[in-house]
Amino acid sequence: MAMDCTTALVPCLNGNDMSDEKDKRQTAKPWGGRFSETTDAFVEHFTASVDFDQKLYQEDIDGSLAHAKMLNKVGILTTEELDQIVTGLESIRQSISSGNFNWSVELEDVHMNIEAALTDLIGDVGKKLHTGRSRNDQVATDIRLYVRSEIDSVAKLISKLQNELINLADQEANTIMPGFTHLQIAQPVTFGHHLMAWNDMLERDYSRLLDCRKRLNLSPLGAAALSGTSYPIDREFTANLLGFDGPTANSLDSVSDRDFAIELAACASILMTHLSRFSEELVLWTSVQFNFIELPDRFCTGSSIMPQKKNPDVPELVRGKTGRVYGHLISLLSLMKSQPLAYNKDNQEDKEPLFDLFKTVKDCLLAYSEMVPSIASNKSVMRAAASQGYATATDLADYLVNKGLAFRDAHEVVGKSVGFAIERAKDLSELSLDQLKSFSELIEDDVFEVLTLEGSVNSRNHIGGTAPAQIKRAVAAAREKLAIR
Ligand code: ARG
């Protein structure tokens, strides 16, 4: 039983702990041969990673199986030895997944725990597994396998959320709302258009993740400690067994760099930036001041003191959790920046940021994909807001340009008309023809068509424009992309 150094720090540092246990602890260490003194119990805890890296047991066992099969292929393990190792590793996998495995801090990490358990289980043959490999290439392989499979889960969740956004955009293709710049009402847009903007951000997040996956999908196995190995290994073979596109090129680089993890964290940070912007809008829009949308009660909470409150907790938390993910990106960048080649123990610190990052990102995407289908738009409120903010002023300018006025002059005419309308607390469409004509003789009866919200949105009928016809087209194109994933 390892000593609890959080409650006994001083004795641990002095090395006075449990002297009768020392020999047992040190001989248990796969690297114990060279050492004449036991590891200080505090140091043992401080340097161990098993408490968290046991999460990588599936990847570790998969990597070991591939390595053992390769050793058999090149004649280092007999088929009988391989069979024992395979059976042993599979039974260890079984006991870990059923919660019956005894993890030991003395054995430092997931790799040495599993290897020691294998030898306990099948005897001396287990000791042959580590031939031609090091924990350095082993952990680099595990972490790439882990990141790769988590990328696949995140990519699926992004697609799920996109699907929900696209469905909602389809329903809301004709819903008119104000579009904003500087958070001031700018021009009328359709709610479907706004929803498809979010979809397009997620589309880029998805493709960024796939790019990252492509770059990381190479096998470091065989790089060994740092320089390769003198055994006649077959790196193509293990790469292929593990679903990698091939082996990495340089052994020093393979065991040391974690740029793929940094790149992933950068992709995740951008994704979270998008979710956070989305959240900010949902928070604003559910406020009494905007009142554009309703979120379902099951995604909100109340206040313990103010009975009227319904708080948009889920979007607020997603916005808040964005900071955690940025933090993990900075952790990983800082972790790498001063490391000389090749492997350094610093790299053990890559795991917890990655674990938390994936949990956070997946939770946020899941929450959003469940919540988005139940966003209910307050159509009349959105419409009223669009008609209040002189959102069709640009349309009036464009109308005058069509009648022959230069755009800058048209801008001036409309500016004056808006000033006039503001003084009278009226919308442009509520001014009389005579009042409008007093700013330009070019204005005629047909002006009222362009001053309507429908006229305005329908006129922006080109790729990327807000016209409902374009939203329907964008929805169909986005659905096609999702269908072939
Ligand atoms: N636990 C270590 C890590 O996460 C495994 C590799 C250790 N290698 C070593 N030579 N100490 O990076």
PDB file of N, CA, C and O in Angstrom, residues 70 219 221 233-242 244-247:
ATOM      1  N   MET A  70       3.845  -7.765 -34.519  1.00  0.00           N
ATOM      2  CA  MET A  70       4.995  -7.407 -35.354  1.00  0.00           C
ATOM      3  C   MET A  70       6.225  -8.209 -34.917  1.00  0.00           C
ATOM      4  O   MET A  70       6.971  -8.744 -35.735  1.00  0.00           O
ATOM      5  N   SER A 219       2.162   6.606 -37.263  1.00  0.00           N
ATOM      6  CA  SER A 219       2.528   5.796 -36.095  1.00  0.00           C
ATOM      7  C   SER A 219       3.947   6.081 -35.587  1.00  0.00           C
ATOM      8  O   SER A 219       4.920   5.868 -36.310  1.00  0.00           O
ATOM      9  N   LEU A 221       5.244   4.301 -33.272  1.00  0.00           N
ATOM     10  CA  LEU A 221       5.733   3.031 -32.719  1.00  0.00           C
ATOM     11  C   LEU A 221       6.965   2.549 -33.501  1.00  0.00           C
ATOM     12  O   LEU A 221       6.943   2.500 -34.729  1.00  0.00           O
ATOM     13  N   ILE A 233      12.672  -4.475 -36.764  1.00  0.00           N
ATOM     14  CA  ILE A 233      11.228  -4.230 -36.640  1.00  0.00           C
ATOM     15  C   ILE A 233      10.597  -3.853 -37.985  1.00  0.00           C
ATOM     16  O   ILE A 233      11.303  -3.457 -38.913  1.00  0.00           O
ATOM     17  N   ASP A 234       9.285  -3.961 -38.049  1.00  0.00           N
ATOM     18  CA  ASP A 234       8.543  -3.596 -39.265  1.00  0.00           C
ATOM     19  C   ASP A 234       7.517  -2.519 -38.891  1.00  0.00           C
ATOM     20  O   ASP A 234       6.420  -2.823 -38.419  1.00  0.00           O
ATOM     21  N   ARG A 235       7.881  -1.281 -39.069  1.00  0.00           N
ATOM     22  CA  ARG A 235       7.032  -0.173 -38.625  1.00  0.00           C
ATOM     23  C   ARG A 235       5.782  -0.004 -39.493  1.00  0.00           C
ATOM     24  O   ARG A 235       4.745   0.453 -39.012  1.00  0.00           O
ATOM     25  N   GLU A 236       5.911  -0.370 -40.770  1.00  0.00           N
ATOM     26  CA  GLU A 236       4.737  -0.286 -41.660  1.00  0.00           C
ATOM     27  C   GLU A 236       3.649  -1.225 -41.142  1.00  0.00           C
ATOM     28  O   GLU A 236       2.465  -0.895 -41.155  1.00  0.00           O
ATOM     29  N   PHE A 237       4.090  -2.377 -40.684  1.00  0.00           N
ATOM     30  CA  PHE A 237       3.159  -3.416 -40.233  1.00  0.00           C
ATOM     31  C   PHE A 237       2.351  -2.934 -39.016  1.00  0.00           C
ATOM     32  O   PHE A 237       1.120  -3.030 -38.993  1.00  0.00           O
ATOM     33  N   THR A 238       3.048  -2.397 -38.005  1.00  0.00           N
ATOM     34  CA  THR A 238       2.312  -1.932 -36.813  1.00  0.00           C
ATOM     35  C   THR A 238       1.434  -0.730 -37.163  1.00  0.00           C
ATOM     36  O   THR A 238       0.307  -0.620 -36.693  1.00  0.00           O
ATOM     37  N   ALA A 239       1.966   0.153 -38.017  1.00  0.00           N
ATOM     38  CA  ALA A 239       1.172   1.327 -38.411  1.00  0.00           C
ATOM     39  C   ALA A 239      -0.143   0.862 -39.026  1.00  0.00           C
ATOM     40  O   ALA A 239      -1.230   1.364 -38.692  1.00  0.00           O
ATOM     41  N   ASN A 240      -0.034  -0.099 -39.907  1.00  0.00           N
ATOM     42  CA  ASN A 240      -1.199  -0.604 -40.605  1.00  0.00           C
ATOM     43  C   ASN A 240      -2.196  -1.262 -39.640  1.00  0.00           C
ATOM     44  O   ASN A 240      -3.409  -1.012 -39.703  1.00  0.00           O
ATOM     45  N   LEU A 241      -1.670  -2.074 -38.707  1.00  0.00           N
ATOM     46  CA  LEU A 241      -2.561  -2.732 -37.744  1.00  0.00           C
ATOM     47  C   LEU A 241      -3.336  -1.719 -36.902  1.00  0.00           C
ATOM     48  O   LEU A 241      -4.466  -1.966 -36.493  1.00  0.00           O
ATOM     49  N   LEU A 242      -2.713  -0.584 -36.630  1.00  0.00           N
ATOM     50  CA  LEU A 242      -3.357   0.403 -35.760  1.00  0.00           C
ATOM     51  C   LEU A 242      -4.159   1.447 -36.548  1.00  0.00           C
ATOM     52  O   LEU A 242      -4.634   2.431 -35.979  1.00  0.00           O
ATOM     53  N   PHE A 244      -3.092   3.524 -38.776  1.00  0.00           N
ATOM     54  CA  PHE A 244      -2.363   4.744 -39.141  1.00  0.00           C
ATOM     55  C   PHE A 244      -2.086   4.729 -40.645  1.00  0.00           C
ATOM     56  O   PHE A 244      -2.030   3.666 -41.261  1.00  0.00           O
ATOM     57  N   ASP A 245      -1.846   5.916 -41.200  1.00  0.00           N
ATOM     58  CA  ASP A 245      -1.554   5.986 -42.639  1.00  0.00           C
ATOM     59  C   ASP A 245      -0.127   5.554 -42.967  1.00  0.00           C
ATOM     60  O   ASP A 245       0.214   5.377 -44.126  1.00  0.00           O
ATOM     61  N   GLY A 246       0.702   5.414 -41.945  1.00  0.00           N
ATOM     62  CA  GLY A 246       2.083   4.987 -42.150  1.00  0.00           C
ATOM     63  C   GLY A 246       2.877   5.315 -40.905  1.00  0.00           C
ATOM     64  O   GLY A 246       2.325   5.847 -39.937  1.00  0.00           O
ATOM     65  N   PRO A 247       4.184   5.006 -40.897  1.00  0.00           N
ATOM     66  CA  PRO A 247       5.003   5.364 -39.733  1.00  0.00           C
ATOM     67  C   PRO A 247       5.475   6.823 -39.803  1.00  0.00           C
ATOM     68  O   PRO A 247       5.591   7.382 -40.889  1.00  0.00           O
TER      69      PRO A 247
END
